[in-house]
CSV table of C-alpha atoms in Angstrom, one decimal:
chain,number,residue,atom,x,y,z
A,1,MET,CA,-0.1,0.0,0.1
A,2,SER,CA,1.5,3.5,-1.0
A,3,ARG,CA,0.9,5.7,1.8
A,4,SER,CA,0.7,9.5,1.9
A,5,ARG,CA,4.1,11.2,2.5
A,6,SER,CA,2.6,13.8,4.8
A,7,PHE,CA,0.2,13.3,7.6
A,8,THR,CA,-3.5,12.6,6.7
A,9,ASP,CA,-6.1,14.9,8.4
A,10,GLU,CA,-6.9,12.1,10.8
A,11,GLU,CA,-3.2,11.6,11.6
A,12,GLN,CA,-2.6,15.2,12.2
A,13,ALA,CA,-5.6,15.4,14.3
A,14,THR,CA,-4.4,12.5,16.5
A,15,TRP,CA,-0.6,13.5,16.6
A,16,ALA,CA,-1.0,17.2,17.2
A,17,PRO,CA,-2.6,17.2,20.7
A,18,LEU,CA,-0.3,14.3,21.7
A,19,ALA,CA,2.6,16.3,20.6
A,20,ALA,CA,1.2,19.3,22.5
A,21,VAL,CA,0.8,17.2,25.8
A,22,MET,CA,4.5,15.8,25.4
A,23,GLU,CA,5.5,19.6,25.1
A,24,LEU,CA,3.4,21.1,27.9
A,25,LEU,CA,3.1,18.2,30.4
A,26,PRO,CA,6.9,17.8,31.4
A,27,ALA,CA,7.0,21.4,32.0
A,28,ARG,CA,4.1,21.3,34.4
A,29,ILE,CA,5.6,18.3,36.3
A,30,ASP,CA,9.1,19.9,36.4
A,31,GLN,CA,7.9,23.4,37.4
A,32,GLN,CA,6.0,22.2,40.5
A,33,LEU,CA,8.7,20.0,41.8
A,34,ALA,CA,11.3,22.7,41.0
A,35,ARG,CA,9.4,25.4,42.8
A,36,ASP,CA,8.3,23.5,45.8
A,37,ASP,CA,11.2,21.1,46.2
A,38,ALA,CA,14.2,22.0,44.0
A,39,LEU,CA,13.9,18.7,42.3
A,40,THR,CA,13.5,17.6,38.7
A,41,HIS,CA,10.8,15.0,37.8
A,42,PHE,CA,13.6,12.6,37.0
A,43,ASP,CA,15.3,13.4,40.5
A,44,TYR,CA,12.0,12.6,42.0
A,45,LEU,CA,11.4,9.3,40.0
A,46,VAL,CA,14.9,8.0,41.2
A,47,MET,CA,14.3,8.8,44.7
A,48,ALA,CA,10.7,7.2,44.6
A,49,VAL,CA,11.9,4.0,43.0
A,50,LEU,CA,14.6,3.8,45.9
A,51,THR,CA,12.0,4.5,48.6
A,52,ARG,CA,10.0,1.4,47.5
A,53,ALA,CA,12.8,-0.9,47.2
A,54,PRO,CA,13.9,-3.3,50.0
A,55,GLY,CA,16.8,-1.6,52.0
A,56,HIS,CA,16.1,1.6,49.9
A,57,THR,CA,18.7,0.2,47.7
A,58,VAL,CA,18.8,-0.5,44.0
A,59,ARG,CA,21.4,-1.9,41.5
A,60,MET,CA,22.6,1.0,39.2
A,61,SER,CA,21.5,-0.9,36.0
A,62,GLU,CA,18.0,-1.8,37.4
A,63,LEU,CA,17.5,1.8,38.6
A,64,ALA,CA,18.3,2.8,34.9
A,65,SER,CA,15.6,0.3,33.8
A,66,ALA,CA,13.1,1.6,36.4
A,67,THR,CA,13.5,5.3,35.4
A,68,ASN,CA,13.6,4.9,31.7
A,69,ALA,CA,17.2,6.3,31.7
A,70,THR,CA,20.5,5.6,30.1
A,71,LEU,CA,23.3,4.8,32.5
A,72,PRO,CA,25.3,7.9,31.8
A,73,ARG,CA,22.1,10.1,32.3
A,74,LEU,CA,21.2,8.2,35.6
A,75,SER,CA,24.9,8.4,36.8
A,76,HIS,CA,25.1,12.1,36.5
A,77,VAL,CA,21.8,12.5,38.7
A,78,VAL,CA,22.9,10.1,41.2
A,79,THR,CA,26.0,12.4,41.6
A,80,ARG,CA,23.9,15.3,42.1
A,81,LEU,CA,21.7,13.4,44.6
A,82,GLU,CA,24.9,12.4,46.3
A,83,LYS,CA,26.4,16.0,46.6
A,84,ARG,CA,22.9,16.8,48.3
A,85,GLY,CA,23.1,14.1,50.5
A,86,TYR,CA,20.1,12.1,49.4
A,87,ALA,CA,21.9,9.0,47.8
A,88,ARG,CA,25.2,7.4,48.0
A,89,ARG,CA,26.8,4.7,45.9
A,90,GLU,CA,28.1,1.4,47.2
A,91,ARG,CA,29.8,-1.5,45.8
A,92,ALA,CA,27.3,-4.4,45.4
A,93,ALA,CA,28.0,-7.2,48.1
A,94,ASP,CA,27.4,-9.9,45.7
A,95,ASP,CA,29.2,-8.5,42.5
A,96,ALA,CA,32.5,-6.5,42.7
A,97,ARG,CA,31.8,-4.8,39.3
A,98,ALA,CA,28.2,-3.7,40.1
A,99,ILE,CA,27.4,-0.5,42.0
A,100,ASP,CA,24.1,-0.1,44.2
A,101,VAL,CA,22.5,3.2,44.8
A,102,VAL,CA,21.2,3.7,48.3
A,103,LEU,CA,18.7,6.4,49.5
A,104,THR,CA,20.0,7.9,52.7
A,105,PRO,CA,17.7,9.0,55.5
A,106,ASP,CA,17.7,12.6,54.3
A,107,GLY,CA,16.9,11.4,50.8
A,108,ARG,CA,13.9,9.2,52.2
A,109,ARG,CA,12.7,12.3,54.2
A,110,LYS,CA,13.0,14.4,50.9
A,111,ALA,CA,11.0,12.0,48.9
A,112,ILE,CA,8.1,11.6,51.3
A,113,SER,CA,8.0,15.2,51.9
A,114,ALA,CA,7.8,16.0,48.1
A,115,THR,CA,5.3,13.3,47.5
A,116,PRO,CA,1.8,14.8,48.3
A,117,ALA,CA,2.2,18.2,46.2
A,118,HIS,CA,3.8,16.0,43.3
A,119,VAL,CA,0.8,13.5,43.5
A,120,GLU,CA,-1.7,16.3,43.7
A,121,ASN,CA,-0.1,18.1,40.7
A,122,VAL,CA,-0.3,14.8,38.6
A,123,ARG,CA,-3.9,14.3,39.5
A,124,ASP,CA,-4.9,17.9,38.7
A,125,ALA,CA,-3.2,17.9,35.4
A,126,VAL,CA,-3.8,14.2,34.2
A,127,LEU,CA,-5.6,11.6,36.5
A,128,ASP,CA,-8.7,13.7,37.5
A,129,ALA,CA,-9.1,14.9,33.9
A,130,LEU,CA,-10.1,11.3,33.0
A,131,ASP,CA,-12.8,8.8,33.8
A,132,ALA,CA,-12.1,5.2,34.8
A,133,ASP,CA,-12.7,4.0,31.1
A,134,GLN,CA,-10.4,6.7,29.8
A,135,ARG,CA,-7.5,5.7,32.3
A,136,ALA,CA,-7.9,2.1,31.3
A,137,GLN,CA,-7.7,3.2,27.6
A,138,LEU,CA,-4.7,5.5,28.3
A,139,ARG,CA,-2.8,2.6,30.0
A,140,GLU,CA,-3.5,0.3,26.8
A,141,ILE,CA,-2.4,3.0,24.5
A,142,ALA,CA,0.7,4.0,26.3
A,143,TYR,CA,1.8,0.3,26.4
A,144,ALA,CA,1.1,0.1,22.7
A,145,ILE,CA,3.4,3.1,22.1
A,146,LEU,CA,6.0,2.0,24.7
A,147,ASP,CA,6.2,-1.3,22.7
A,148,ARG,CA,7.4,0.9,19.6
A,149,LEU,CA,9.8,3.1,21.8
A,150,ASP,CA,11.2,0.3,23.8
A,151,PRO,CA,11.0,-2.9,21.6
A,152,GLU,CA,13.7,-4.8,23.5
A,153,GLY,CA,12.1,-4.1,26.9
A,154,ARG,CA,15.1,-2.3,28.4
A,155,PHE,CA,12.8,-0.4,30.7
A,156,ALA,CA,11.0,-1.8,33.6
A,157,VAL,CA,7.7,0.0,32.6
A,158,THR,CA,7.5,-2.0,29.4
A,159,ARG,CA,7.8,-5.3,31.0
A,160,THR,CA,5.3,-5.0,34.0
A,161,ASP,CA,1.7,-3.7,34.1
A,162,PRO,CA,-0.2,-4.6,37.2
A,163,PHE,CA,-3.6,-3.9,35.4
A,164,GLY,CA,-3.6,-6.0,32.4
A,165,ARG,CA,-0.4,-7.3,30.7
A,166,GLY,CA,1.3,-9.2,33.4
B,1,MET,CA,-13.2,13.2,50.5
B,2,SER,CA,-10.0,12.5,51.9
B,3,ARG,CA,-7.6,11.2,49.4
B,4,SER,CA,-4.4,9.3,49.6
B,5,ARG,CA,-1.2,11.6,49.9
B,6,SER,CA,0.5,9.1,47.6
B,7,PHE,CA,-0.5,7.5,44.2
B,8,THR,CA,-3.0,4.6,44.5
B,9,ASP,CA,-1.9,1.4,42.7
B,10,GLU,CA,-4.3,2.4,39.9
B,11,GLU,CA,-3.1,5.7,39.6
B,12,GLN,CA,0.5,4.7,39.6
B,13,ALA,CA,-0.3,1.9,36.9
B,14,THR,CA,-1.9,4.9,34.8
B,15,TRP,CA,0.8,7.6,35.3
B,16,ALA,CA,3.9,5.4,35.0
B,17,PRO,CA,3.4,4.4,31.3
B,18,LEU,CA,2.3,7.9,30.4
B,19,ALA,CA,5.5,9.3,32.1
B,20,ALA,CA,7.6,6.9,30.4
B,21,VAL,CA,6.0,7.9,26.9
B,22,MET,CA,6.6,11.6,27.8
B,23,GLU,CA,10.2,10.8,28.5
B,24,LEU,CA,10.9,8.5,25.6
B,25,LEU,CA,8.8,9.9,22.8
B,26,PRO,CA,10.4,13.4,22.5
B,27,ALA,CA,13.9,11.8,22.4
B,28,ARG,CA,12.7,9.4,19.4
B,29,ILE,CA,11.2,12.3,17.4
B,30,ASP,CA,14.1,14.8,18.1
B,31,GLN,CA,16.8,12.3,17.3
B,32,GLN,CA,15.3,11.4,13.8
B,33,LEU,CA,14.9,15.0,12.8
B,34,ALA,CA,18.4,15.9,14.2
B,35,ARG,CA,20.0,12.9,12.4
B,36,ASP,CA,18.4,13.4,9.0
B,37,ASP,CA,17.8,17.1,8.8
B,38,ALA,CA,19.7,18.8,11.7
B,39,LEU,CA,16.3,20.2,13.0
B,40,THR,CA,14.7,19.9,16.3
B,41,HIS,CA,11.1,18.6,16.5
B,42,PHE,CA,10.2,22.3,17.6
B,43,ASP,CA,12.1,23.8,14.4
B,44,TYR,CA,10.2,21.2,12.4
B,45,LEU,CA,6.8,22.2,13.9
B,46,VAL,CA,7.4,26.0,13.5
B,47,MET,CA,8.3,25.4,9.7
B,48,ALA,CA,5.3,23.1,9.1
B,49,VAL,CA,3.0,25.8,10.5
B,50,LEU,CA,4.5,28.4,8.2
B,51,THR,CA,4.3,26.0,5.2
B,52,ARG,CA,0.6,25.5,5.5
B,53,ALA,CA,0.0,29.3,6.1
B,54,PRO,CA,-1.5,31.7,3.3
B,55,GLY,CA,1.8,33.5,2.0
B,56,HIS,CA,3.9,31.2,4.2
B,57,THR,CA,3.6,34.0,6.9
B,58,VAL,CA,2.2,34.0,10.3
B,59,ARG,CA,1.9,36.7,13.1
B,60,MET,CA,4.6,36.0,15.8
B,61,SER,CA,1.9,35.6,18.5
B,62,GLU,CA,-0.2,33.4,16.4
B,63,LEU,CA,2.8,31.2,15.6
B,64,ALA,CA,3.5,31.0,19.2
B,65,SER,CA,0.0,29.8,20.0
B,66,ALA,CA,0.2,27.2,17.2
B,67,THR,CA,3.4,25.6,18.2
B,68,ASN,CA,2.5,25.5,22.2
B,69,ALA,CA,5.5,27.9,22.9
B,70,THR,CA,6.0,31.0,24.7
B,71,LEU,CA,7.0,34.2,22.8
B,72,PRO,CA,10.6,34.2,24.2
B,73,ARG,CA,11.1,30.6,23.2
B,74,LEU,CA,9.7,31.1,19.7
B,75,SER,CA,11.8,34.2,19.3
B,76,HIS,CA,15.0,32.4,20.1
B,77,VAL,CA,14.2,29.6,17.4
B,78,VAL,CA,13.2,32.1,14.7
B,79,THR,CA,16.5,33.7,15.1
B,80,ARG,CA,18.0,30.4,14.6
B,81,LEU,CA,15.9,29.7,11.5
B,82,GLU,CA,16.9,33.2,10.1
B,83,LYS,CA,20.6,32.4,10.5
B,84,ARG,CA,20.0,29.3,8.4
B,85,GLY,CA,18.2,31.1,5.9
B,86,TYR,CA,14.9,29.4,6.5
B,87,ALA,CA,12.6,32.3,7.7
B,88,ARG,CA,12.8,35.9,8.1
B,89,ARG,CA,11.1,38.4,10.3
B,90,GLU,CA,8.8,41.3,8.8
B,91,ARG,CA,7.0,44.2,10.4
B,92,ALA,CA,3.4,43.5,10.0
B,93,ALA,CA,1.6,45.5,7.2
B,94,ASP,CA,-1.4,46.2,9.3
B,95,ASP,CA,0.1,46.9,12.7
B,96,ALA,CA,3.5,48.6,13.3
B,97,ARG,CA,4.1,47.0,16.6
B,98,ALA,CA,3.5,43.3,15.2
B,99,ILE,CA,5.9,41.1,13.8
B,100,ASP,CA,5.3,38.3,11.2
B,101,VAL,CA,7.4,35.3,10.5
B,102,VAL,CA,7.9,34.4,6.8
B,103,LEU,CA,9.2,31.1,5.5
B,104,THR,CA,11.7,31.7,2.8
B,105,PRO,CA,11.8,29.5,-0.2
B,106,ASP,CA,14.9,27.7,1.3
B,107,GLY,CA,12.8,27.1,4.6
B,108,ARG,CA,9.9,25.8,2.5
B,109,ARG,CA,12.2,23.4,0.4
B,110,LYS,CA,13.6,22.3,3.9
B,111,ALA,CA,10.4,21.7,5.6
B,112,ILE,CA,9.1,19.6,2.5
B,113,SER,CA,12.1,17.4,2.2
B,114,ALA,CA,12.2,16.7,6.0
B,115,THR,CA,8.5,15.7,6.0
B,116,PRO,CA,8.4,12.0,4.8
B,117,ALA,CA,11.0,10.8,7.2
B,118,HIS,CA,9.4,12.5,10.1
B,119,VAL,CA,5.9,11.3,9.2
B,120,GLU,CA,7.2,7.7,9.0
B,121,ASN,CA,8.8,8.1,12.3
B,122,VAL,CA,5.6,9.3,14.0
B,123,ARG,CA,3.7,6.6,12.3
B,124,ASP,CA,6.2,4.0,13.3
B,125,ALA,CA,6.3,5.2,17.0
B,126,VAL,CA,2.8,6.2,17.5
B,127,LEU,CA,0.1,6.0,14.8
B,128,ASP,CA,0.7,2.5,13.6
B,129,ALA,CA,0.6,1.1,16.9
B,130,LEU,CA,-3.1,2.0,17.6
B,131,ASP,CA,-6.2,1.1,15.9
B,132,ALA,CA,-8.8,3.6,14.9
B,133,ASP,CA,-10.7,3.2,18.1
B,134,GLN,CA,-7.5,3.7,20.0
B,135,ARG,CA,-6.6,6.8,17.9
B,136,ALA,CA,-10.1,8.3,18.6
B,137,GLN,CA,-9.7,7.5,22.4
B,138,LEU,CA,-6.1,9.0,22.3
B,139,ARG,CA,-7.7,12.4,20.7
B,140,GLU,CA,-10.2,12.5,23.4
B,141,ILE,CA,-7.8,11.8,26.2
B,142,ALA,CA,-5.2,14.4,25.0
B,143,TYR,CA,-7.6,17.0,24.8
B,144,ALA,CA,-8.9,16.3,28.3
B,145,ILE,CA,-5.5,16.7,29.7
B,146,LEU,CA,-4.8,19.7,27.5
B,147,ASP,CA,-7.8,21.4,29.0
B,148,ARG,CA,-5.9,21.1,32.4
B,149,LEU,CA,-2.5,22.1,30.9
B,150,ASP,CA,-4.0,25.1,29.0
B,151,PRO,CA,-7.1,26.2,30.9
B,152,GLU,CA,-7.0,29.7,29.3
B,153,GLY,CA,-6.8,28.1,25.7
B,154,ARG,CA,-3.3,30.0,24.9
B,155,PHE,CA,-2.5,27.3,22.5
B,156,ALA,CA,-4.2,26.8,19.2
B,157,VAL,CA,-4.4,22.9,19.6
B,158,THR,CA,-6.6,23.5,22.6
B,159,ARG,CA,-9.1,25.4,20.5
B,160,THR,CA,-9.3,23.2,17.4
B,161,ASP,CA,-10.1,19.7,17.0
B,162,PRO,CA,-11.4,18.9,13.4
B,163,PHE,CA,-12.5,15.3,14.9
B,164,GLY,CA,-14.9,16.0,17.4
B,165,ARG,CA,-14.7,19.2,19.4
B,166,GLY,CA,-15.0,22.1,17.0
């Protein structure tokens, strides 16, 4: 089938609002965290994953997967969190070549205190705008797109969906 | 109603894949355009809007609205496009205080030659991953989120939806 070399009207009508969300939503999320807690969304995500982990410790490679990040990008952010006293690197007990990232007590307090305002912001910008059917549709749609963005399943989110994909 | 101060499991299951798309999709779009055409997605968007406009000319304030950008950000990008010979600023004929942005013939050729690979990339990453029902759902969902992100309708996309909202 020969396809149009430019967007059809229907494609444009679908892509334009998604591209606008992609442009405006990260700014909304980052601005609240920067203003209230001097954190980026990525900083917060790293700390939230560590907060939920046993011993508040996650292997660097697993942490990259859990935060949709490359190792160099994660390493840069962990260094910044170390300087602020929120995290530290440790040589992994079971693998001399591997590095664990550990959330410090200060980091844990920071993540906990930053959470309510961030959660309210995500609810206000996204979750509360959608009914239950739309939230289920959004999960399906986002995972269908993630299959294209991460076909090899490098990132944890593309391998785990507690509401549907298993 | 008292609400949880952290994400419920259902909220987390909805937000996590959207946040991952928001993280990975812009990189996918920018990387293709940077590699093939030395353009950012925002450069392309500005040139695409100008290509479709009568006389390839758009008032600066309208162009900002059409590209989900603030005026300072747009102004910076227009300066870059001017240096590459793709656009120029002109004083508006009907308002001495207003500035028009005009796409040059070189800019038009660039936008046209960059389009097919960009369109294929968006199809591969997003549009072809979804069936017609999901594309309709995505439009509804994206507009519901945009109502929250842009409640005052500053951006053109939140005021125009040829497939549904009028």
